[in-house]
PDB file of C-alpha atoms in Angstrom:
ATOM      1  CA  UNK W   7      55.910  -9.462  -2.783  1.00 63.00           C
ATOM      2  CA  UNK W   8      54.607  -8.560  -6.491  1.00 66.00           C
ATOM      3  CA  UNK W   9      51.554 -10.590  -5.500  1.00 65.00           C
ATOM      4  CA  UNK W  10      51.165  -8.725  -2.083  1.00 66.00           C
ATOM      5  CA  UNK W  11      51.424  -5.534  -4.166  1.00 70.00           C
ATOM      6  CA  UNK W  12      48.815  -6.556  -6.712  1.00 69.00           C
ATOM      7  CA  UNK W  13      45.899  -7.269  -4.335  1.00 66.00           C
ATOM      8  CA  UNK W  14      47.108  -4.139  -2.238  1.00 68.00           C
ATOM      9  CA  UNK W  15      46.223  -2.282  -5.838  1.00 69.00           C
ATOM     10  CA  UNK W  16      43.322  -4.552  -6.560  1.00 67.00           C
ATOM     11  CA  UNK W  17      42.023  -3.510  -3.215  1.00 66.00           C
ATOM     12  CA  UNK W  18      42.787   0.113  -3.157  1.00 77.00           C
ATOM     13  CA  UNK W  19      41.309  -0.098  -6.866  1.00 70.00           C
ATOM     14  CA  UNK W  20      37.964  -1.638  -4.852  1.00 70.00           C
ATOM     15  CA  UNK W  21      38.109   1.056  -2.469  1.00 69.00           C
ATOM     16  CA  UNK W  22      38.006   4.096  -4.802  1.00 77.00           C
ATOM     17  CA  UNK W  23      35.509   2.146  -6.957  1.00 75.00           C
ATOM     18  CA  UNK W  24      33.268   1.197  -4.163  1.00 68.00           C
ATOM     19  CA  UNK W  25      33.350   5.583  -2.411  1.00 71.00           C
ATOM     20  CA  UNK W  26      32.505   6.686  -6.321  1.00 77.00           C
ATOM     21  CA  UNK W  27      29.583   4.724  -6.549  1.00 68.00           C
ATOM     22  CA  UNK W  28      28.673   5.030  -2.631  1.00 67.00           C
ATOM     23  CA  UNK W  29      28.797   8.952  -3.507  1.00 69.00           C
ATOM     24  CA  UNK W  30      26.933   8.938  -6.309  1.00 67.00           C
ATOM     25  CA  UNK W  31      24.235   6.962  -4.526  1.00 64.00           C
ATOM     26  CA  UNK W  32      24.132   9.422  -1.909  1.00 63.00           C
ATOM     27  CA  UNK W  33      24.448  12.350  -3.959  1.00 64.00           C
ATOM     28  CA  UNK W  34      21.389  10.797  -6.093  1.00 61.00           C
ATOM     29  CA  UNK W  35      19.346  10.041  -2.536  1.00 67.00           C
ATOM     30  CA  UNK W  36      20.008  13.842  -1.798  1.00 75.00           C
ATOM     31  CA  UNK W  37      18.436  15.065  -4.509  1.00 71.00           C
ATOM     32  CA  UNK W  38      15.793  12.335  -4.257  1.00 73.00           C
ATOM     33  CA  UNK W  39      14.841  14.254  -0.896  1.00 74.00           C
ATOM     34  CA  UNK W  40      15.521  17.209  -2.022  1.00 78.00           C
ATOM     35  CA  UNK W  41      12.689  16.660  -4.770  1.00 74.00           C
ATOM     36  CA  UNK W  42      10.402  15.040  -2.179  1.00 75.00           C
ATOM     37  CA  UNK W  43      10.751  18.097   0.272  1.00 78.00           C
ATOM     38  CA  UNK W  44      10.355  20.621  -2.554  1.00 79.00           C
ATOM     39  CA  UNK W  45       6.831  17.928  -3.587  1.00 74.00           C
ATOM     40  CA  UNK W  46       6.266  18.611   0.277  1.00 77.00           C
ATOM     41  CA  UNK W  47       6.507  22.337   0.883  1.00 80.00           C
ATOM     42  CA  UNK W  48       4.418  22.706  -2.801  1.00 77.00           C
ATOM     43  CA  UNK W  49       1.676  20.750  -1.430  1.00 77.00           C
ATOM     44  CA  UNK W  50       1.664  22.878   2.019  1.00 81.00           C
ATOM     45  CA  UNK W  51       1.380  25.866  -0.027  1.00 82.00           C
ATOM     46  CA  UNK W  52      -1.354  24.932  -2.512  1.00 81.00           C
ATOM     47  CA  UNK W  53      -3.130  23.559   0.816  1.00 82.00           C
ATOM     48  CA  UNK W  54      -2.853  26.765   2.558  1.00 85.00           C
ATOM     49  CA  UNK W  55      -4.057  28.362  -0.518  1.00 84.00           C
ATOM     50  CA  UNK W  56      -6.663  26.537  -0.510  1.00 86.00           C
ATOM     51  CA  UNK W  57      -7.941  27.160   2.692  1.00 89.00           C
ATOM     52  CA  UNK W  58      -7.006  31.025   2.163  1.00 90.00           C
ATOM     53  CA  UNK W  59      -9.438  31.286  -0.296  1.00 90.00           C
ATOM     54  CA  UNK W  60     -11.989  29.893   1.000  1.00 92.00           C
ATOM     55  CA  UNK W  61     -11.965  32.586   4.096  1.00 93.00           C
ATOM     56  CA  UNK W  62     -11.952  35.000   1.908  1.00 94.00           C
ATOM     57  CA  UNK W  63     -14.926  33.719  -0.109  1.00 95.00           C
ATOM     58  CA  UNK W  64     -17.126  33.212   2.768  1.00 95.00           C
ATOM     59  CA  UNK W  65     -15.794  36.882   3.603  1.00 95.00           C
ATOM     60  CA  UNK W  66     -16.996  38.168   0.474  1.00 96.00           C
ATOM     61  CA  UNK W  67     -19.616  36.652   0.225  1.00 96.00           C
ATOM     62  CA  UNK W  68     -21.319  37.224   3.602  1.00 95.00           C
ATOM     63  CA  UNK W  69     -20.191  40.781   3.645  1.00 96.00           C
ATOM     64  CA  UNK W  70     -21.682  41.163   0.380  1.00 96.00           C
ATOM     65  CA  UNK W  71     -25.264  40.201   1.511  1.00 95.00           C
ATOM     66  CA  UNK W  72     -25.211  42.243   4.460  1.00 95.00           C
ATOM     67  CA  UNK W  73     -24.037  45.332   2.728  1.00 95.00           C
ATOM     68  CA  UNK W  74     -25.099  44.621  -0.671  1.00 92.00           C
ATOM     69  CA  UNK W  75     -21.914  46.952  -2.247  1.00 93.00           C
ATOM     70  CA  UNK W  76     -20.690  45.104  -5.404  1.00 94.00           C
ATOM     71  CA  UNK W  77     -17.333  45.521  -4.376  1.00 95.00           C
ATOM     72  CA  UNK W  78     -17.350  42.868  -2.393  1.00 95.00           C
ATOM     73  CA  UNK W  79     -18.622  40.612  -4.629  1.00 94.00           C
ATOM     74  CA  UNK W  80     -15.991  41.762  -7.567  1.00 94.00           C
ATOM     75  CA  UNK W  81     -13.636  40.467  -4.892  1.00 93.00           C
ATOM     76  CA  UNK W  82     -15.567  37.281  -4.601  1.00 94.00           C
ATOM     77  CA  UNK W  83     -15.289  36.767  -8.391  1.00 92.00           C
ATOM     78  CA  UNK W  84     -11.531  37.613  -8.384  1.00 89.00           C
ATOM     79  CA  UNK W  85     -10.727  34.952  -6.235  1.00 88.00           C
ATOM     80  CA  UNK W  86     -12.856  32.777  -8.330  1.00 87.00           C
ATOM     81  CA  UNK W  87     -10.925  33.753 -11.886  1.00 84.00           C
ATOM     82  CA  UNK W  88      -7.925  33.088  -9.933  1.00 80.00           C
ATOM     83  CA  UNK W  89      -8.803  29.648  -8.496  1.00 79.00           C
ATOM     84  CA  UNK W  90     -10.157  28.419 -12.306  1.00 76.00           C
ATOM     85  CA  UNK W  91      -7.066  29.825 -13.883  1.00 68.00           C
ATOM     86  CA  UNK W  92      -8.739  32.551 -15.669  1.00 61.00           C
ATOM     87  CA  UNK W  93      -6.634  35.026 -13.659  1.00 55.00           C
ATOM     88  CA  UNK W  94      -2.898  34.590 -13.237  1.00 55.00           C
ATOM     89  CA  UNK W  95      -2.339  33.260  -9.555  1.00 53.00           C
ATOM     90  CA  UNK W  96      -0.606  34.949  -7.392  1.00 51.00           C
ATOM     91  CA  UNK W  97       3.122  34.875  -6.364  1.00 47.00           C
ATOM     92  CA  UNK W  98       3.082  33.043  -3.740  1.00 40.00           C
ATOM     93  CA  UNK W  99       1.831  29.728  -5.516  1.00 47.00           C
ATOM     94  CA  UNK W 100       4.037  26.807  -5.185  1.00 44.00           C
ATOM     95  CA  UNK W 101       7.236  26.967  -7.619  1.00 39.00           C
ATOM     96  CA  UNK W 102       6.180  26.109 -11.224  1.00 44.00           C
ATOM     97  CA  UNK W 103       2.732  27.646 -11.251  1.00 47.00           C
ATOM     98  CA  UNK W 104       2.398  29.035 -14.592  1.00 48.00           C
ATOM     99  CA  UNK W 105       0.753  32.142 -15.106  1.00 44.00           C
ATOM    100  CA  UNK W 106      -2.718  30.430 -15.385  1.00 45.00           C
ATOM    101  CA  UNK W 107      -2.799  26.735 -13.187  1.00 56.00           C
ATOM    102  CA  UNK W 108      -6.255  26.124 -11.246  1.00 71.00           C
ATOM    103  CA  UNK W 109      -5.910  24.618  -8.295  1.00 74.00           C
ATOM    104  CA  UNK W 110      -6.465  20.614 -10.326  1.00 74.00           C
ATOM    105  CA  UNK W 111      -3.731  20.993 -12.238  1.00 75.00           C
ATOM    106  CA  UNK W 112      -1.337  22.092  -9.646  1.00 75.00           C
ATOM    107  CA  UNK W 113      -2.337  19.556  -7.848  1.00 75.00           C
ATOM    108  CA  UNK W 114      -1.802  16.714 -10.373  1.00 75.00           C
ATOM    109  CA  UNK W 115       1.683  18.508 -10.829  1.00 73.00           C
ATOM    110  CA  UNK W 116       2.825  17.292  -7.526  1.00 76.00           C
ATOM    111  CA  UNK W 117       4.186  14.011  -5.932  1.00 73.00           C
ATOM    112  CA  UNK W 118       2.303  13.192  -3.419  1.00 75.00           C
ATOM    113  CA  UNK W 119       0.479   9.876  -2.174  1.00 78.00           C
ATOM    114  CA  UNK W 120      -2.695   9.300  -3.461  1.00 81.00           C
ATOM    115  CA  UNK W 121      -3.929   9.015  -0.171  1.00 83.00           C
ATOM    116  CA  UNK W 122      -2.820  12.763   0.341  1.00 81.00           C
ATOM    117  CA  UNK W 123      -4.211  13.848  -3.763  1.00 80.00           C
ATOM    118  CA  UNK W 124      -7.309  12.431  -2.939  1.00 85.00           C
ATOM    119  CA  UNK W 125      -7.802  14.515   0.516  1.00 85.00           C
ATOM    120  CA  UNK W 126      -6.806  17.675  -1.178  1.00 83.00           C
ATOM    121  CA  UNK W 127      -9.924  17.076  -4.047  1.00 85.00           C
ATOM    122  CA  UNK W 128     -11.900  16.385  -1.231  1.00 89.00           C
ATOM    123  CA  UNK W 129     -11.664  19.288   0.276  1.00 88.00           C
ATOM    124  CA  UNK W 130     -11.448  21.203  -3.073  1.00 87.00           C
ATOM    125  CA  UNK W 131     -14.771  19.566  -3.977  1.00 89.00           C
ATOM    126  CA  UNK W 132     -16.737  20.438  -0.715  1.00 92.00           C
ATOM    127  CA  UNK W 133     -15.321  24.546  -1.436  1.00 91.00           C
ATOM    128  CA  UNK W 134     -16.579  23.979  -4.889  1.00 90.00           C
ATOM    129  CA  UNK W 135     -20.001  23.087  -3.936  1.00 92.00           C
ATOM    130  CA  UNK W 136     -19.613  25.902  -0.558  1.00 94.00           C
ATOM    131  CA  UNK W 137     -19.075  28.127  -3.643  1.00 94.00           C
ATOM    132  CA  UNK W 138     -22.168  27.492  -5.431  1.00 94.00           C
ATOM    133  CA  UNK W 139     -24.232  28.021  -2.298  1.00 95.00           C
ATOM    134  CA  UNK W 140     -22.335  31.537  -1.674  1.00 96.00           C
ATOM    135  CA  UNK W 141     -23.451  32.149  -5.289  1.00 96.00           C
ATOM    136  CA  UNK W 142     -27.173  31.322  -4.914  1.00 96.00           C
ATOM    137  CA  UNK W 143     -26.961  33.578  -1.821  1.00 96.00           C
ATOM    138  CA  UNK W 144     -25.449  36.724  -3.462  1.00 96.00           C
ATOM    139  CA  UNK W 145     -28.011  36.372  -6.383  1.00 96.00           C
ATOM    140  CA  UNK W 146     -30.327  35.837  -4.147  1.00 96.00           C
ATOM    141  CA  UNK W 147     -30.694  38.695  -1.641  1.00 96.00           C
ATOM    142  CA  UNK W 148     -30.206  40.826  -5.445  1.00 95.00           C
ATOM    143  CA  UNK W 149     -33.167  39.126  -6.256  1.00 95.00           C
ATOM    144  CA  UNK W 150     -31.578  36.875  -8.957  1.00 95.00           C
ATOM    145  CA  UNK W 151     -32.768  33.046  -9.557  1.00 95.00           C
ATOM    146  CA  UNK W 152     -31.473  30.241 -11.345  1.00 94.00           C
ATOM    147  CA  UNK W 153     -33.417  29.470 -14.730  1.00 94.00           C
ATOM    148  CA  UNK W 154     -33.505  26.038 -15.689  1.00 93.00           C
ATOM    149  CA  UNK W 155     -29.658  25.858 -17.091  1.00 94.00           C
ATOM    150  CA  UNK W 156     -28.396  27.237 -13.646  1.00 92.00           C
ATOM    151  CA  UNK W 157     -27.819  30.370 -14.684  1.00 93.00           C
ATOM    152  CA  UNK W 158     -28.837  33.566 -12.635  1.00 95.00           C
ATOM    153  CA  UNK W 159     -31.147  35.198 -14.900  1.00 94.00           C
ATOM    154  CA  UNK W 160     -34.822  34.818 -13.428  1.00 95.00           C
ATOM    155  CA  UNK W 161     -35.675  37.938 -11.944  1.00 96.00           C
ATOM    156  CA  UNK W 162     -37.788  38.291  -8.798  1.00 95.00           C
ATOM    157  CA  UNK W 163     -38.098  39.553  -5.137  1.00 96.00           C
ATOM    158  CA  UNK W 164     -34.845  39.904  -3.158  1.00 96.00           C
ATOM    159  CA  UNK W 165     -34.746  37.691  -0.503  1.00 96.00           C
ATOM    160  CA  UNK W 166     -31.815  38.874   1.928  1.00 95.00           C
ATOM    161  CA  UNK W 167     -33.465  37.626   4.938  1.00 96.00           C
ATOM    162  CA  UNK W 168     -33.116  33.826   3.371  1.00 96.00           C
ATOM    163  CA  UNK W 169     -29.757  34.885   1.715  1.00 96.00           C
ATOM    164  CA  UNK W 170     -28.275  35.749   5.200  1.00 96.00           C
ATOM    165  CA  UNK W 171     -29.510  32.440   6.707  1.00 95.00           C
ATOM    166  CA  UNK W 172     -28.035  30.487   3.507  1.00 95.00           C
ATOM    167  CA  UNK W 173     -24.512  32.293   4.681  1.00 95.00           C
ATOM    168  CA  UNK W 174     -24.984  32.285   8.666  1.00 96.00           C
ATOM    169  CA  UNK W 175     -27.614  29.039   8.778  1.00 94.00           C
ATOM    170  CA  UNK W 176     -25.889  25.560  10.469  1.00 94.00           C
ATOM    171  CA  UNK W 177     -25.807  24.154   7.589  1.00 93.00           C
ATOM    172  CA  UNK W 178     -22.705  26.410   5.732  1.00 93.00           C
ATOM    173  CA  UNK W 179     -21.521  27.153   9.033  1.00 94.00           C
ATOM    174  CA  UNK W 180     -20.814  23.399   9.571  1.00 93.00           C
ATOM    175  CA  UNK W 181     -19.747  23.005   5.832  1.00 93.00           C
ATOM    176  CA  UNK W 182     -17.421  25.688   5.979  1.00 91.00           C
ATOM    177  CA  UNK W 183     -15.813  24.828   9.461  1.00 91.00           C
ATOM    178  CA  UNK W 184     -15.774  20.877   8.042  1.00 89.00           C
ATOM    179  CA  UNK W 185     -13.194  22.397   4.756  1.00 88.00           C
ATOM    180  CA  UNK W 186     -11.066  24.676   7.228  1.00 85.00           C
ATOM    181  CA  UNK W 187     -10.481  22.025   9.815  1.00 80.00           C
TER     182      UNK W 187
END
């Protein structure tokens, strides 16, 4: 009977041992997922970001060669200091932005496969280089060229005509739809 007692204990004593650690595990799986979801949803956001600005670039931009008001591109530029952390981004940036994180860094910041990290630098690449074409355009139809370092400070003819088909040619057009899609 003593015996019978002591492996009722022993197993009882198994029982409450064995639902601890089966909690914990659980409890450590749930905030394993909690972690990936949060990686997740921060990745969705900096994506959609992403793709935000780039509209509103190509908005900028194209609105500022037909019109020519500098407004537009101030805006352009905005979005710009924003994007290379020179600006604070906005609110709405995944949780743990600082004040001033370009897109990169945010990016390294997060979890996510490297199949996934290397899409997202793809497509931050080809707005990079969509960038410097909306640049060339807006100096351009001012009737600013690049010198020799790349910098917009040879003076000549505006060209608005060629500006316009930089911004509205197949060539962005297709560039720009490529990014967005």
């Amino acid at each position: 009977m003593k015996y019978a007692r002591s492996v009722f204990m022993a197993v009882i004593a198994v029982g409450i041992i064995a639902s601890i650690l089966l909690g914990s595990v659980l409890y450590l799986q749930t905030k394993e997922m909690e972690q990936y979801e949060k990686n997740i949803s921060n990745a969705l956001l900096l994506s959609a970001d992403l793709l935000n600005e780039v509209r509103q670039l190509s908005t900028h931009a194209r609105t500022a060669v037909i019109t020519g008001k500098q407004d537009e591109e101030l805006a352009y530029k905005h979005i710009l200091e924003v994007r290379e952390a020179r600006l604070d981004r906005q609110q709405h940036s995944p949780a743990g932005a600082g004040p001033e994180t370009g897109f990169l860094t945010l990016l390294s910041g997060l979890n996510v496969t490297p199949a996934e990290e290397e899409e997202l630098r793809q497509v931050f690449n080809a707005s990079v280089r969509l960038t410097q074409l909306e640049i060339m355009a807006m100096n351009m139809a001012k009737g600013l060229y690049a010198d020799a370092s790349g910098n917009y400070t040879v003076s000549g003819v505006p060209d608005r005509t060629r500006a316009l088909d930089l911004l509205f040619g197949e060539g962005y057009t297709s560039k720009l739809s490529h990014i967005i899609h």
